Coordinates of N, CA and C in Angstrom, one line a residue:
M1 N -19.0 47.5 11.1 CA -18.2 45.9 11.4 C -17.2 46.0 10.8
R2 N -16.8 46.9 9.4 CA -15.5 46.7 9.2 C -14.4 47.3 9.9
I3 N -14.6 48.3 10.9 CA -13.7 48.7 12.0 C -13.6 47.7 13.0
W4 N -14.6 47.0 13.2 CA -14.2 45.8 14.3 C -13.3 44.9 13.5
M5 N -13.4 44.3 12.4 CA -12.7 43.4 11.5 C -11.2 44.0 11.6
N6 N -10.8 45.3 11.4 CA -9.6 45.7 11.4 C -9.1 45.5 12.6
L7 N -9.9 46.1 13.7 CA -9.2 46.1 15.1 C -9.2 44.5 15.6
S8 N -9.7 43.7 14.9 CA -9.5 42.3 15.3 C -7.9 41.9 14.5
L9 N -8.3 41.8 13.4 CA -6.8 42.0 12.8 C -5.7 42.6 13.2
V10 N -5.8 43.8 13.6 CA -4.5 44.6 14.5 C -4.5 43.9 16.0
A11 N -5.3 43.3 16.5 CA -5.0 42.7 17.8 C -4.2 41.0 17.8
A12 N -4.9 40.7 16.6 CA -4.3 39.4 16.4 C -2.8 39.4 15.4
L13 N -2.6 40.3 15.0 CA -1.2 40.9 14.3 C 0.0 41.1 15.6
A14 N -0.6 41.8 16.7 CA 0.1 42.4 17.8 C 0.1 41.1 18.5
G15 N -0.7 39.8 18.8 CA -0.6 39.0 19.6 C 0.4 38.2 19.0
L16 N 0.5 37.8 17.2 CA 1.3 37.4 17.1 C 3.0 37.7 16.9
G17 N 2.9 39.3 17.2 CA 4.2 39.6 17.3 C 4.8 39.1 18.4
A18 N 3.8 39.4 19.8 CA 4.2 39.0 20.8 C 4.8 37.6 20.9
C19 N 4.0 36.8 20.1 CA 4.7 35.1 20.1 C 5.7 34.9 19.2
A20 N 6.3 35.9 18.4 CA 7.3 35.9 17.4 C 8.5 36.2 18.7
R21 N 8.2 37.2 19.5 CA 9.2 37.3 20.1 C 9.8 36.8 21.2
L22 N 9.4 35.2 21.4 CA 9.3 34.3 22.5 C 10.3 33.4 22.0
P23 N 11.2 32.9 22.7 CA 12.0 32.0 22.4 C 11.6 30.8 22.1
H24 N 11.6 30.2 21.0 CA 11.2 28.8 20.6 C 12.4 28.1 20.4
P25 N 12.5 26.7 20.8 CA 13.9 26.0 20.3 C 13.4 25.5 18.9
R26 N 14.2 25.5 18.2 CA 14.1 24.8 17.2 C 15.0 23.3 17.0
A27 N 14.4 22.4 16.9 CA 15.2 21.0 16.8 C 15.1 20.9 15.3
E28 N 16.5 20.4 15.1 CA 16.7 20.1 14.0 C 16.0 18.6 13.8
V29 N 15.4 18.2 12.5 CA 15.0 17.3 12.2 C 16.2 16.2 11.2
C30 N 16.9 15.2 11.9 CA 17.7 14.5 11.0 C 17.2 12.7 11.4
P31 N 16.0 12.6 10.4 CA 15.9 11.1 10.6 C 16.9 10.2 9.4
D32 N 16.7 9.0 10.0 CA 17.5 7.9 9.3 C 17.2 7.9 7.5
T33 N 17.9 7.7 6.7 CA 17.4 7.9 5.3 C 18.0 6.5 4.7
S34 N 17.3 6.0 4.0 CA 17.7 4.9 3.1 C 17.0 5.0 1.2
F35 N 18.5 4.7 0.6 CA 18.2 5.0 -0.8 C 18.8 3.6 -1.3
Q36 N 18.6 3.4 -2.7 CA 19.3 2.4 -3.3 C 19.9 2.8 -4.4
I37 N 20.9 2.4 -4.8 CA 21.8 2.7 -6.2 C 21.8 1.3 -7.2
Y38 N 21.4 1.5 -8.7 CA 21.1 0.7 -9.5 C 22.1 0.3 -10.3
F39 N 22.6 -0.7 -10.6 CA 23.6 -0.8 -11.5 C 23.4 -1.7 -12.9
E40 N 24.2 -1.6 -13.6 CA 24.3 -2.3 -15.1 C 24.5 -3.4 -15.0
P41 N 24.2 -4.4 -15.6 CA 24.7 -5.8 -15.1 C 26.3 -6.2 -15.7
D42 N 27.0 -6.9 -14.6 CA 28.2 -7.1 -14.7 C 29.0 -5.5 -14.6
S43 N 28.5 -4.9 -13.8 CA 29.0 -3.7 -13.3 C 29.0 -3.1 -12.2
A44 N 30.0 -2.5 -11.4 CA 30.4 -1.8 -10.5 C 30.5 -0.1 -10.7
A45 N 30.4 0.0 -11.8 CA 30.4 1.7 -11.9 C 29.3 2.1 -11.9
L46 N 29.2 3.2 -10.8 CA 28.0 4.3 -10.7 C 27.7 5.1 -12.0
T47 N 26.5 4.4 -12.2 CA 25.6 5.6 -13.6 C 25.6 7.0 -13.2
D48 N 25.4 7.6 -14.1 CA 25.1 9.2 -13.6 C 24.0 9.5 -12.8
E49 N 23.1 8.8 -12.9 CA 21.9 8.9 -11.9 C 22.4 8.3 -10.6
G50 N 23.0 7.2 -10.5 CA 23.6 6.5 -9.1 C 24.3 7.8 -8.7
L51 N 25.3 8.5 -9.3 CA 26.1 9.5 -8.7 C 25.3 10.8 -8.1
A52 N 24.1 10.9 -9.0 CA 23.0 11.9 -8.4 C 22.5 11.8 -7.0
V53 N 22.0 10.5 -7.0 CA 21.6 10.2 -5.5 C 22.3 10.1 -4.4
V54 N 23.6 9.6 -4.9 CA 24.5 9.8 -4.1 C 24.6 11.3 -3.4
A55 N 24.7 12.0 -4.4 CA 25.4 13.6 -4.1 C 23.9 14.1 -3.1
T56 N 22.6 14.1 -3.6 CA 21.3 14.2 -2.9 C 21.6 14.0 -1.6
A57 N 21.6 12.6 -1.3 CA 21.5 11.9 0.0 C 22.8 12.4 0.4
A58 N 23.8 12.6 0.3 CA 24.9 13.3 1.2 C 24.7 14.6 1.5
A59 N 24.2 15.5 0.5 CA 24.0 17.1 0.8 C 22.8 16.7 1.8
G60 N 21.8 16.0 1.9 CA 20.5 16.3 3.0 C 21.5 15.8 4.4
A61 N 22.6 14.9 4.5 CA 22.9 14.9 5.4 C 23.7 15.6 6.1
R62 N 24.4 16.8 5.3 CA 25.4 17.6 5.9 C 25.0 18.4 7.3
S63 N 23.9 18.4 7.6 CA 23.5 19.3 8.4 C 23.3 18.4 9.6
C64 N 23.5 17.0 9.5 CA 23.3 16.1 10.8 C 24.6 15.8 10.9
R65 N 24.6 14.7 12.3 CA 25.4 13.9 12.8 C 25.3 12.5 11.7
V66 N 26.5 11.7 11.6 CA 26.3 10.7 10.6 C 26.4 9.9 11.9
D67 N 25.6 8.9 12.3 CA 26.2 7.8 13.2 C 26.6 6.6 12.6
G68 N 26.0 6.5 11.4 CA 26.7 5.4 10.9 C 26.1 5.4 9.4
V69 N 26.8 4.2 8.6 CA 26.5 4.3 7.0 C 26.5 2.9 6.8
Q70 N 25.0 2.0 6.6 CA 25.3 0.7 6.3 C 25.3 0.6 4.5
V71 N 26.2 0.0 4.2 CA 26.1 -0.2 2.5 C 26.6 -1.8 2.3
L72 N 25.2 -2.4 1.9 CA 24.7 -3.6 1.3 C 24.8 -3.8 -0.3
G73 N 25.9 -4.4 -0.7 CA 26.0 -4.7 -2.2 C 25.2 -6.0 -2.6
L74 N 24.4 -6.0 -3.5 CA 23.6 -7.0 -3.9 C 23.9 -7.2 -5.4
A75 N 23.9 -8.8 -6.0 CA 24.0 -8.9 -7.4 C 22.5 -9.9 -7.7
D76 N 22.2 -10.0 -9.0 CA 21.4 -11.2 -9.6 C 22.1 -12.5 -9.5
A77 N 21.6 -13.4 -10.2 CA 21.7 -14.5 -9.8 C 22.5 -15.0 -11.1
A78 N 22.9 -14.1 -12.5 CA 23.2 -14.4 -13.5 C 25.0 -14.6 -13.2
G79 N 25.4 -15.9 -13.4 CA 27.0 -16.1 -13.4 C 27.3 -16.8 -12.2
S80 N 28.3 -17.2 -11.7 CA 28.4 -18.0 -10.7 C 28.6 -17.2 -9.2
P81 N 28.0 -18.1 -8.3 CA 28.0 -17.5 -7.0 C 29.4 -16.4 -6.2
Q82 N 30.3 -17.1 -7.1 CA 31.8 -16.4 -6.5 C 32.0 -14.9 -7.1
A83 N 31.5 -15.1 -8.6 CA 31.5 -13.9 -8.9 C 30.5 -12.8 -8.7
N84 N 29.3 -13.2 -8.3 CA 28.5 -12.2 -7.9 C 29.0 -11.8 -6.5
L85 N 29.4 -12.6 -5.8 CA 29.7 -12.0 -4.8 C 31.0 -11.0 -4.6
A86 N 31.9 -11.4 -5.3 CA 32.9 -10.4 -5.8 C 32.6 -8.9 -6.3
L87 N 31.2 -9.0 -7.3 CA 30.5 -7.8 -7.9 C 30.1 -7.2 -6.5
S88 N 29.1 -8.0 -6.0 CA 28.7 -6.9 -4.9 C 29.7 -6.3 -3.9
Q89 N 30.8 -7.1 -3.6 CA 31.7 -6.5 -2.9 C 32.3 -5.0 -3.6
A90 N 32.5 -5.3 -4.9 CA 32.8 -3.9 -5.7 C 31.9 -2.8 -5.5
R91 N 30.5 -3.2 -5.9 CA 29.7 -2.1 -5.9 C 29.3 -1.5 -4.8
A92 N 29.3 -2.4 -3.4 CA 29.5 -1.6 -2.2 C 30.6 -0.6 -2.0
A93 N 31.7 -1.1 -2.4 CA 32.9 -0.2 -2.4 C 32.9 0.9 -3.2
A94 N 32.2 1.0 -4.5 CA 32.2 2.0 -5.1 C 31.2 3.3 -4.9
V95 N 30.2 2.6 -4.1 CA 29.1 3.4 -3.3 C 29.7 4.2 -2.2
S96 N 30.3 3.4 -1.3 CA 31.1 3.8 -0.4 C 32.1 5.0 -0.5
R97 N 32.7 4.5 -1.8 CA 33.6 5.8 -1.9 C 33.2 7.0 -2.6
A98 N 32.0 6.9 -3.2 CA 31.3 8.2 -3.6 C 30.8 8.9 -2.8
L99 N 30.0 8.0 -1.4 CA 29.6 8.9 -0.5 C 30.4 9.8 0.8
A100 N 32.0 8.9 0.5 CA 33.2 9.6 1.1 C 33.5 10.8 0.7
A101 N 33.5 10.5 -0.8 CA 33.9 11.9 -1.7 C 32.7 13.2 -1.6
N102 N 31.5 12.9 -1.4 CA 30.4 13.9 -1.1 C 30.7 14.3 0.5
G103 N 31.7 14.0 1.4 CA 31.5 14.4 2.8 C 31.2 13.6 3.7
L104 N 30.6 12.3 3.4 CA 30.1 11.6 4.7 C 31.4 11.0 5.3
P105 N 31.6 10.8 6.7 CA 32.6 10.0 7.0 C 33.1 8.6 6.8
A106 N 33.7 8.5 6.2 CA 34.0 7.0 5.9 C 34.6 6.0 6.9
A107 N 34.9 6.7 8.2 CA 35.1 5.9 9.3 C 34.2 5.3 9.8
R108 N 32.8 5.6 9.5 CA 31.3 5.5 10.0 C 30.7 4.3 8.8
F109 N 31.6 3.7 8.2 CA 30.9 2.8 6.8 C 30.9 1.5 7.6
D110 N 29.8 0.6 7.0 CA 29.6 -0.5 7.3 C 29.1 -1.4 6.2
E111 N 30.1 -2.1 5.1 CA 30.2 -2.4 4.3 C 29.8 -3.8 4.5
V112 N 28.8 -4.5 3.4 CA 28.4 -5.8 3.6 C 28.2 -6.2 2.0
A113 N 28.4 -7.3 1.7 CA 28.1 -7.9 0.1 C 27.6 -9.4 0.5
A114 N 26.3 -9.2 -0.2 CA 25.6 -10.4 0.0 C 25.4 -11.2 -1.4
G115 N 26.2 -10.8 -2.4 CA 26.3 -11.7 -3.6 C 24.9 -12.2 -4.1
Q116 N 24.5 -13.1 -4.3 CA 23.5 -13.4 -5.5 C 22.5 -13.9 -4.4
A117 N 22.7 -13.8 -3.0 CA 21.6 -14.6 -1.9 C 20.4 -13.8 -1.8
G118 N 19.4 -14.5 -2.2 CA 17.9 -14.0 -2.3 C 17.8 -13.7 -3.7
A119 N 18.5 -13.7 -5.0 CA 18.2 -13.4 -6.1 C 17.4 -13.9 -7.1
V120 N 16.8 -15.4 -6.4 CA 16.2 -16.1 -7.4 C 14.9 -16.5 -6.3
T121 N 13.5 -16.5 -7.0 CA 12.5 -16.5 -6.3 C 12.5 -17.8 -5.7
P122 N 11.2 -18.4 -5.0 CA 11.1 -19.9 -4.7 C 10.6 -20.3 -5.9
A123 N 9.8 -19.7 -7.0 CA 9.6 -20.3 -8.3 C 10.8 -20.5 -9.2
G124 N 11.9 -20.2 -9.0 CA 13.1 -20.1 -9.7 C 13.2 -18.9 -10.9
D125 N 12.5 -17.7 -10.5 CA 12.8 -16.7 -11.4 C 13.5 -15.7 -11.1
L126 N 14.5 -15.0 -11.5 CA 15.7 -14.2 -11.4 C 15.1 -13.0 -11.0
R127 N 15.9 -12.2 -10.1 CA 15.4 -11.1 -9.5 C 16.5 -10.0 -10.2
P128 N 16.2 -9.4 -11.4 CA 17.1 -8.3 -11.7 C 17.2 -7.0 -11.3
L129 N 16.6 -6.8 -10.2 CA 16.3 -5.5 -9.7 C 17.6 -5.9 -8.6
R130 N 18.0 -6.9 -7.9 CA 18.9 -7.2 -7.4 C 20.5 -6.4 -7.7
R131 N 20.8 -6.1 -8.7 CA 21.8 -5.4 -9.1 C 21.9 -3.9 -8.5
R132 N 22.3 -4.1 -7.3 CA 21.9 -2.6 -6.5 C 22.9 -2.7 -5.4
V133 N 23.1 -1.3 -4.4 CA 23.2 -1.2 -3.4 C 22.5 -0.8 -2.7
D134 N 22.1 -1.2 -1.5 CA 20.7 -0.5 -0.6 C 21.9 0.4 0.6
V135 N 21.4 1.6 0.7 CA 22.1 2.4 1.8 C 21.2 3.0 2.8
T136 N 21.6 2.7 4.0 CA 21.0 3.5 5.2 C 21.8 4.2 5.8
L137 N 21.4 5.6 6.1 CA 22.3 6.8 6.9 C 21.6 6.4 8.2
A138 N 22.5 6.5 8.9 CA 22.0 6.6 10.5 C 22.2 8.2 10.9
L139 N 21.2 8.8 11.0 CA 21.3 10.5 11.5 C 20.8 10.6 12.7
S140 N 21.4 11.9 13.0 CA 20.8 12.1 14.6 C 21.3 13.9 14.3
P141 N 20.1 14.8 15.0 CA 20.7 15.9 15.3 C 22.4 16.5 15.5
P142 N 22.8 17.5 15.1 CA 24.0 17.4 15.6 C 24.0 18.3 17.0
R143 N 25.3 18.1 17.7 CA 25.5 18.3 18.9 C 25.6 19.5 19.2

């Protein structure tokens, strides 16, 4: 029985060896990636954590073709609508600069600022987690 198992193992390994010599096309997987960068109140400065998220996302995209980068700046409802729109624009621009500094092609960026739109629930509660930028990287395998 032991000899049979050893012969079976040798036959299996020989078969695997033959399979290993066959060319297998290896498709690179480059799924679209979304992430969020959070900010302190009334600030468009990236935190250390935000910079780390940007660096990690950019590193993950380096082996892919970047088809587009959507950057949506958001703000909470504290303050005037005009100030919040300007703040969300500044946040989007700060994240775009950080992404470009980490190697993403700036020509493919689509920056949008929503200000405080949607920052208040129907019950009138403020949504503090709106102090952020939403980023979507549209990626595909390299050509």
